[in-house]
Amino acid sequence: MPYKTLVFPETEEGVALAASAALAGKLVAFPTETVFGLGAIVTNQHAVERIFEAKQRPANHPLIAHVANAEGLKSWVQTPLPRLASLLIDQFWPGPLTLVLPKSDRMPSAVTGGQSTVGIRCPAHPIAQAFLAKVGVPVAAPSANRFGRVSPTCVSHVLDELDGRIDAVLSGEPSNIGIESTIVAVLQEEVVLLRPGSITSDDIEKVIGQAVKRREQSDAISTIRVSGALEQHYSPMAKVVLVSAEELPNLLAAPGDSSIRVLGWSQAFLSASNQMAAKLKRPSLSLVSLPDNPAQVAIDLYSQLRQADHDKVNLLYIEKPLTTVAWEGVADRLKRASA
Ligand code: TXA
Ligand code: MG
């Protein structure tokens, strides 16, 4: 392995070590409340380039720059901020919302994949807060997983993905949101949803007092690339199929010798799966249930996908989420995992 990956403890000293490593141009993974990030200071082009190498990610994909507070974004984006951006920052920062804004000249284009906009996020996780405050310049960070794979929500996931490929991981409590931040582009007088997340389009509309546009509805956005939106993403090794309670019995009854897992949350889905399991008595069939609400499903989703791979599951039947706004973040990730 080319690098020895150090694990820094979640103490003041650990944070200080992580911050000086980052300032020295090292790659340092760190916790956030959404997923763990793989950080490099935006001002060190070599470090930023190494992110792509470590992740095996195509080089022109834009990264999110992380700051400790709203003050930290000034001079890196064009000012004055659009009015709607200020409203969103006041309401949701620190938290799981990324704003795509026109960048200033100071923000290196290596971070933005050559684009004239930059994604900026201010995470709420206390260790991320302490780390970013100590570093003092924005930290570019994609999720700390190899390209196309499931994002990490705890330290051991990061090591599973990147041990030996990065300089250090800063420890911290597991992510308590569990899916990546909501991303909106704020351009002129419109807000466009680029990636759904735990902050829903309804939550945003309440704050800005106008509709959030979908990407297809915006002309301004047609030139913007969002890597997570383009390819199959968030994929475990197991084949993922989304099913309803009605479809499940027939699918499970089909003959086959693969190792199957069923993951669901609603009463109707869980009772359908329990009944089939009792009837089939197949040792290669396992059932996992999650609490029936989108925030809880989001917290556990990625560790369940990883667990399925760890348990050598071939086929993972996951409950089709409701099509309500509350489920939009989870539904988006499941759609990609099953693509
Ligand atoms: O929750 C999160 O957002 C996590 C944590 C670590 O903060 N980060 C994360 O980064 O999910 P990443 O690189 O895995 O996904 C960032 C997404 C990509 O789809 C990228 O294309 C999009 O943000 N993005 C970044 N900057 C952009 C820009 N200027 N314009 C459009 N999309 C952008
Ligand atoms: Mg990612």
Coordinates of C-alpha atoms and ligand atoms in Angstrom, one line a residue:
M1 CA 0.0 0.0 0.0
P2 CA 1.5 3.3 -1.0
Y3 CA 0.3 5.3 2.0
K4 CA 0.1 4.5 5.7
T5 CA -3.4 5.9 6.6
L6 CA -3.3 7.4 10.1
V7 CA -6.4 7.5 12.2
F8 CA -6.7 10.6 14.4
P9 CA -8.9 10.5 17.5
E10 CA -11.9 12.8 17.9
T11 CA -10.1 14.9 20.5
E12 CA -8.8 18.5 20.4
E13 CA -5.4 17.1 19.7
G14 CA -6.7 14.8 16.9
V15 CA -8.5 17.7 15.3
A16 CA -5.3 19.8 15.5
L17 CA -3.2 17.0 13.9
A18 CA -5.8 16.6 11.1
A19 CA -5.9 20.3 10.5
S20 CA -2.1 20.6 10.2
A21 CA -2.0 17.6 7.9
A22 CA -4.6 19.1 5.7
L23 CA -2.8 22.5 5.7
A24 CA 0.4 20.6 4.7
G25 CA -1.4 19.3 1.6
K26 CA -2.4 15.8 2.9
L27 CA -5.6 14.0 2.1
V28 CA -7.7 13.8 5.3
A29 CA -11.1 12.1 5.5
F30 CA -13.4 13.6 8.1
P31 CA -16.9 13.0 9.5
T32 CA -19.9 15.1 8.5
E33 CA -23.5 14.5 9.5
T34 CA -24.4 13.4 5.9
V35 CA -21.5 11.1 5.0
F36 CA -17.8 11.2 5.6
G37 CA -15.8 13.4 3.2
L38 CA -12.3 13.1 1.7
G39 CA -10.7 16.5 2.3
A40 CA -8.0 18.6 0.7
I41 CA -7.5 22.3 1.1
V42 CA -8.8 24.1 -2.0
T43 CA -5.6 26.1 -2.3
N44 CA -3.3 23.1 -2.9
Q45 CA -3.8 22.0 -6.4
H46 CA -1.7 18.8 -6.0
A47 CA -3.7 17.7 -3.0
V48 CA -7.0 18.4 -4.9
E49 CA -5.7 16.3 -7.8
R50 CA -4.8 13.5 -5.4
I51 CA -8.5 13.3 -4.3
F52 CA -9.4 12.1 -7.8
E53 CA -6.5 9.6 -7.8
A54 CA -7.5 8.2 -4.5
K55 CA -11.2 7.8 -5.4
Q56 CA -10.4 6.7 -9.0
R57 CA -12.8 9.5 -10.0
P58 CA -12.8 11.2 -13.4
A59 CA -10.9 14.4 -13.1
N60 CA -13.4 17.0 -14.4
H61 CA -16.0 16.3 -11.7
P62 CA -16.7 19.3 -9.5
L63 CA -16.0 19.0 -5.7
I64 CA -17.9 20.6 -2.8
A65 CA -15.9 23.1 -0.8
H66 CA -16.6 22.9 3.0
V67 CA -16.5 25.9 5.3
A68 CA -17.0 26.3 9.1
N69 CA -19.5 29.1 8.8
A70 CA -21.1 31.6 6.4
E71 CA -18.2 34.0 6.9
G72 CA -15.9 31.3 5.5
L73 CA -17.4 31.5 2.0
K74 CA -16.9 35.2 1.5
S75 CA -14.1 35.9 -1.1
W76 CA -14.5 32.4 -2.5
V77 CA -17.8 33.1 -4.2
Q78 CA -19.2 36.2 -6.0
T79 CA -20.7 38.8 -3.7
P80 CA -23.1 40.2 -2.8
L81 CA -24.8 36.8 -2.5
P82 CA -28.1 36.3 -4.3
R83 CA -30.9 37.1 -1.9
L84 CA -32.3 33.6 -2.0
A85 CA -28.9 32.2 -1.1
S86 CA -28.7 34.3 2.1
L87 CA -32.2 33.2 3.1
L88 CA -31.2 29.5 2.7
I89 CA -27.9 30.0 4.6
D90 CA -29.6 31.7 7.5
Q91 CA -32.1 28.9 7.7
F92 CA -30.1 25.8 7.0
W93 CA -26.4 26.3 7.9
P94 CA -24.7 24.6 9.5
G95 CA -26.5 21.6 8.0
P96 CA -27.0 19.2 5.1
L97 CA -27.5 21.8 2.3
T98 CA -25.0 22.5 -0.5
L99 CA -25.4 25.7 -2.5
V100 CA -24.0 26.0 -6.0
L101 CA -23.0 29.7 -6.5
P102 CA -21.0 31.7 -9.0
K103 CA -17.4 31.4 -7.9
S104 CA -14.9 34.2 -7.4
D105 CA -11.4 34.2 -9.1
R106 CA -9.9 33.1 -5.8
M107 CA -11.6 29.6 -6.0
P108 CA -9.3 27.4 -8.0
S109 CA -10.9 25.8 -11.1
A110 CA -9.3 22.5 -10.2
V111 CA -12.0 22.3 -7.4
T112 CA -14.9 23.2 -9.7
G113 CA -14.0 20.9 -12.7
G114 CA -13.4 24.1 -14.7
Q115 CA -16.9 25.4 -14.1
S116 CA -17.7 29.0 -13.2
T117 CA -19.8 27.9 -10.2
V118 CA -18.8 26.2 -6.9
G119 CA -20.7 24.0 -4.5
I120 CA -20.4 25.2 -0.9
R121 CA -21.5 23.4 2.2
C122 CA -21.2 24.1 5.9
P123 CA -21.6 20.8 7.8
A124 CA -23.0 20.7 11.3
H125 CA -21.1 17.6 12.6
P126 CA -19.2 18.9 15.7
I127 CA -15.9 17.3 14.5
A128 CA -16.3 18.8 11.0
Q129 CA -17.0 22.2 12.6
A130 CA -13.9 22.0 14.7
F131 CA -11.7 20.7 11.9
L132 CA -12.9 23.3 9.3
A133 CA -12.5 26.1 11.9
K134 CA -9.0 25.1 12.6
V135 CA -8.0 24.7 8.9
G136 CA -9.4 28.2 8.1
V137 CA -9.6 27.8 4.3
P138 CA -12.3 25.9 2.4
V139 CA -11.8 22.1 2.3
A140 CA -12.7 20.4 -1.0
A141 CA -14.3 17.1 -0.2
P142 CA -16.3 14.5 -2.1
S143 CA -17.7 11.5 -0.2
A144 CA -14.8 9.3 1.0
N145 CA -15.5 6.3 -1.1
R146 CA -14.1 4.9 -4.4
F147 CA -15.9 6.3 -7.4
G148 CA -19.4 4.9 -8.0
R149 CA -19.5 3.1 -4.6
V150 CA -21.6 3.5 -1.5
S151 CA -20.7 6.6 0.6
P152 CA -19.3 6.0 4.0
T153 CA -21.2 6.8 7.2
C154 CA -18.6 5.8 9.8
V155 CA -14.8 5.6 10.2
S156 CA -14.6 1.9 9.4
H157 CA -16.4 2.4 6.1
V158 CA -13.8 5.0 5.1
L159 CA -11.0 2.5 5.9
D160 CA -12.8 -0.2 3.9
E161 CA -12.8 2.1 0.9
L162 CA -9.5 4.1 1.1
D163 CA -7.1 2.5 3.6
G164 CA -3.6 2.9 2.1
R165 CA -4.8 5.4 -0.5
I166 CA -5.1 8.5 1.7
D167 CA -3.0 10.1 4.5
A168 CA -5.4 10.2 7.4
V169 CA -8.9 9.8 8.8
L170 CA -10.2 12.0 11.5
S171 CA -12.5 10.0 13.8
G172 CA -16.0 11.1 14.9
E173 CA -19.5 9.9 15.6
P174 CA -21.2 8.1 12.6
S175 CA -23.2 10.4 10.3
N176 CA -26.7 10.9 11.7
I177 CA -28.3 11.9 8.4
G178 CA -26.8 9.1 6.3
I179 CA -27.3 10.3 2.8
E180 CA -25.5 13.1 1.0
S181 CA -26.5 16.7 1.3
T182 CA -29.3 18.3 -0.7
I183 CA -27.7 20.3 -3.5
V184 CA -29.4 23.4 -5.0
A185 CA -28.1 25.9 -7.5
V186 CA -28.9 29.5 -6.7
L187 CA -28.6 31.5 -9.9
Q188 CA -30.2 34.9 -10.4
E189 CA -33.7 34.7 -8.9
E190 CA -34.2 30.9 -9.1
V191 CA -33.3 27.9 -7.0
V192 CA -32.8 24.6 -8.8
L193 CA -32.7 21.2 -7.1
L194 CA -29.6 19.3 -8.3
R195 CA -29.6 16.5 -5.8
P196 CA -32.5 15.7 -3.3
G197 CA -31.6 15.0 0.3
S198 CA -32.9 15.2 3.8
I199 CA -33.8 18.9 3.4
T200 CA -36.7 18.5 1.0
S201 CA -37.9 20.8 -1.8
D202 CA -40.9 21.6 0.5
D203 CA -38.5 22.7 3.3
I204 CA -36.7 25.0 0.8
E205 CA -39.9 26.4 -0.7
K206 CA -41.1 27.4 2.8
V207 CA -38.0 29.5 3.2
I208 CA -37.7 31.1 -0.2
G209 CA -41.4 31.6 -0.8
Q210 CA -41.3 30.4 -4.3
A211 CA -41.2 27.1 -6.2
V212 CA -37.9 25.1 -6.4
K213 CA -37.3 24.2 -10.0
R214 CA -36.3 20.8 -11.3
R215 CA -33.2 20.7 -13.5
E216 CA -35.3 20.1 -16.6
Q217 CA -37.3 23.3 -15.9
S218 CA -34.3 25.6 -15.8
D219 CA -32.4 27.0 -18.8
A220 CA -29.7 28.5 -16.7
I221 CA -28.8 25.1 -15.4
S222 CA -28.5 23.1 -18.6
T223 CA -24.8 23.6 -18.7
I224 CA -24.1 22.4 -15.2
R225 CA -22.9 18.9 -14.6
V226 CA -23.7 16.9 -11.5
S227 CA -21.8 13.7 -11.4
G228 CA -24.1 12.0 -9.0
A229 CA -27.0 12.7 -11.3
L230 CA -25.4 11.3 -14.4
E231 CA -24.2 7.8 -13.8
Q232 CA -25.2 4.8 -11.9
H233 CA -24.0 5.6 -8.4
Y234 CA -24.2 4.5 -4.8
S235 CA -24.0 0.9 -5.9
P236 CA -23.3 -2.2 -3.8
M237 CA -22.1 -5.4 -5.5
A238 CA -25.4 -7.1 -4.9
K239 CA -28.1 -6.6 -7.5
V240 CA -30.7 -4.2 -6.0
V241 CA -34.3 -4.5 -7.1
L242 CA -37.0 -2.2 -5.8
V243 CA -40.3 -4.0 -5.1
S244 CA -43.8 -3.3 -3.6
A245 CA -45.5 -5.5 -1.0
E246 CA -47.7 -6.9 -3.8
E247 CA -44.8 -7.9 -6.1
L248 CA -42.7 -9.5 -3.4
P249 CA -44.4 -12.9 -3.0
N250 CA -44.1 -13.9 -6.6
L251 CA -40.5 -12.8 -6.8
L252 CA -39.5 -14.7 -3.7
A253 CA -41.4 -17.8 -4.8
A254 CA -39.3 -18.0 -8.1
P255 CA -36.8 -20.9 -7.9
G256 CA -33.1 -20.1 -7.7
D257 CA -30.1 -20.6 -5.5
S258 CA -28.8 -17.1 -5.0
S259 CA -28.5 -15.6 -1.6
I260 CA -31.4 -13.2 -1.3
R261 CA -32.1 -10.5 1.3
V262 CA -35.3 -8.5 1.7
L263 CA -35.1 -5.0 3.2
G264 CA -38.2 -3.0 4.1
W265 CA -40.0 -0.8 6.6
S266 CA -43.7 -0.5 6.1
Q267 CA -46.1 -2.8 7.9
A268 CA -47.6 -4.2 4.7
F269 CA -44.2 -5.0 3.2
L270 CA -42.8 -6.5 6.3
S271 CA -45.8 -8.8 6.8
A272 CA -45.7 -9.9 3.2
S273 CA -42.0 -10.8 3.6
N274 CA -42.5 -12.5 6.9
Q275 CA -45.3 -14.7 5.5
M276 CA -43.2 -15.7 2.5
A277 CA -40.1 -16.5 4.6
A278 CA -42.3 -18.7 6.9
K279 CA -43.7 -20.5 3.8
L280 CA -40.4 -20.9 1.9
K281 CA -38.1 -21.8 4.8
R282 CA -35.0 -21.1 2.6
P283 CA -31.8 -20.7 4.5
S284 CA -30.5 -18.4 1.7
L285 CA -33.2 -15.9 2.4
S286 CA -32.7 -13.2 5.1
L287 CA -35.0 -10.4 6.2
V288 CA -34.0 -7.0 7.5
S289 CA -36.5 -4.4 8.8
L290 CA -35.9 -0.7 9.4
P291 CA -38.1 1.9 11.3
D292 CA -40.9 3.2 9.0
N293 CA -39.8 6.8 8.4
P294 CA -37.5 8.4 5.7
A295 CA -35.0 9.9 8.2
Q296 CA -34.4 6.5 9.9
V297 CA -34.2 4.7 6.5
A298 CA -31.6 7.3 5.3
I299 CA -29.5 6.8 8.4
D300 CA -29.2 3.0 7.9
L301 CA -29.4 2.7 4.2
Y302 CA -25.7 2.8 3.2
S303 CA -24.6 0.5 6.1
Q304 CA -27.3 -2.0 5.0
L305 CA -26.0 -1.9 1.4
R306 CA -22.5 -2.5 2.7
Q307 CA -23.7 -5.2 5.1
A308 CA -25.4 -7.0 2.2
D309 CA -22.0 -7.1 0.3
H310 CA -20.2 -8.3 3.4
D311 CA -22.8 -11.1 3.9
K312 CA -22.3 -12.0 0.2
V313 CA -25.9 -11.4 -0.7
N314 CA -26.4 -11.6 -4.5
L315 CA -29.9 -10.2 -4.8
L316 CA -31.3 -7.5 -2.6
Y317 CA -35.0 -6.7 -2.7
I318 CA -35.7 -3.3 -1.2
E319 CA -39.1 -1.8 -0.6
K320 CA -40.2 0.8 -3.1
P321 CA -40.3 4.0 -1.2
L322 CA -43.5 6.2 -1.3
T323 CA -43.5 8.9 -4.0
T324 CA -44.0 11.7 -1.4
V325 CA -41.6 14.7 -0.9
A326 CA -40.5 13.4 2.5
W327 CA -39.0 10.3 0.7
E328 CA -37.4 12.1 -2.2
G329 CA -33.8 11.8 -0.9
V330 CA -34.1 8.1 -0.1
A331 CA -36.0 7.4 -3.3
D332 CA -33.2 9.1 -5.4
R333 CA -30.4 7.0 -3.8
L334 CA -32.4 3.8 -4.2
K335 CA -33.2 4.5 -7.8
R336 CA -29.4 4.9 -8.5
A337 CA -28.5 1.8 -6.4
S338 CA -30.9 -0.3 -8.5
A339 CA -29.9 1.3 -11.9
Ligands
TXA1 O1 -23.1 15.4 1.9 C1 -22.3 15.7 1.0 O2 -22.6 16.6 0.1 C2 -21.0 15.0 1.0 C3 -20.2 15.5 2.2 C4 -18.8 14.9 2.3 O3 -20.2 16.9 2.3 N1 -20.2 15.3 -0.2 C5 -20.6 14.8 -1.4 O4 -19.7 15.0 -2.4 O5 -21.6 14.1 -1.6 P1 -19.6 14.3 -3.8 O6 -18.4 14.8 -4.5 O7 -19.7 12.8 -3.6 O8 -20.9 14.8 -4.5 C6 -21.0 16.2 -4.8 C7 -21.9 16.4 -6.0 C8 -21.4 15.9 -7.3 O9 -22.5 15.2 -7.9 C9 -21.0 17.1 -8.0 O10 -21.2 16.9 -9.4 C10 -21.9 18.2 -7.5 O11 -22.0 17.8 -6.1 N2 -21.3 19.5 -7.6 C11 -20.2 20.0 -6.9 N3 -19.9 21.2 -7.4 C12 -20.8 21.5 -8.3 C13 -21.1 22.6 -9.2 N4 -20.3 23.7 -9.2 N5 -22.1 22.6 -10.1 C14 -22.9 21.5 -10.1 N6 -22.7 20.4 -9.3 C15 -21.7 20.4 -8.5
MG2 MG -20.1 10.8 -3.7

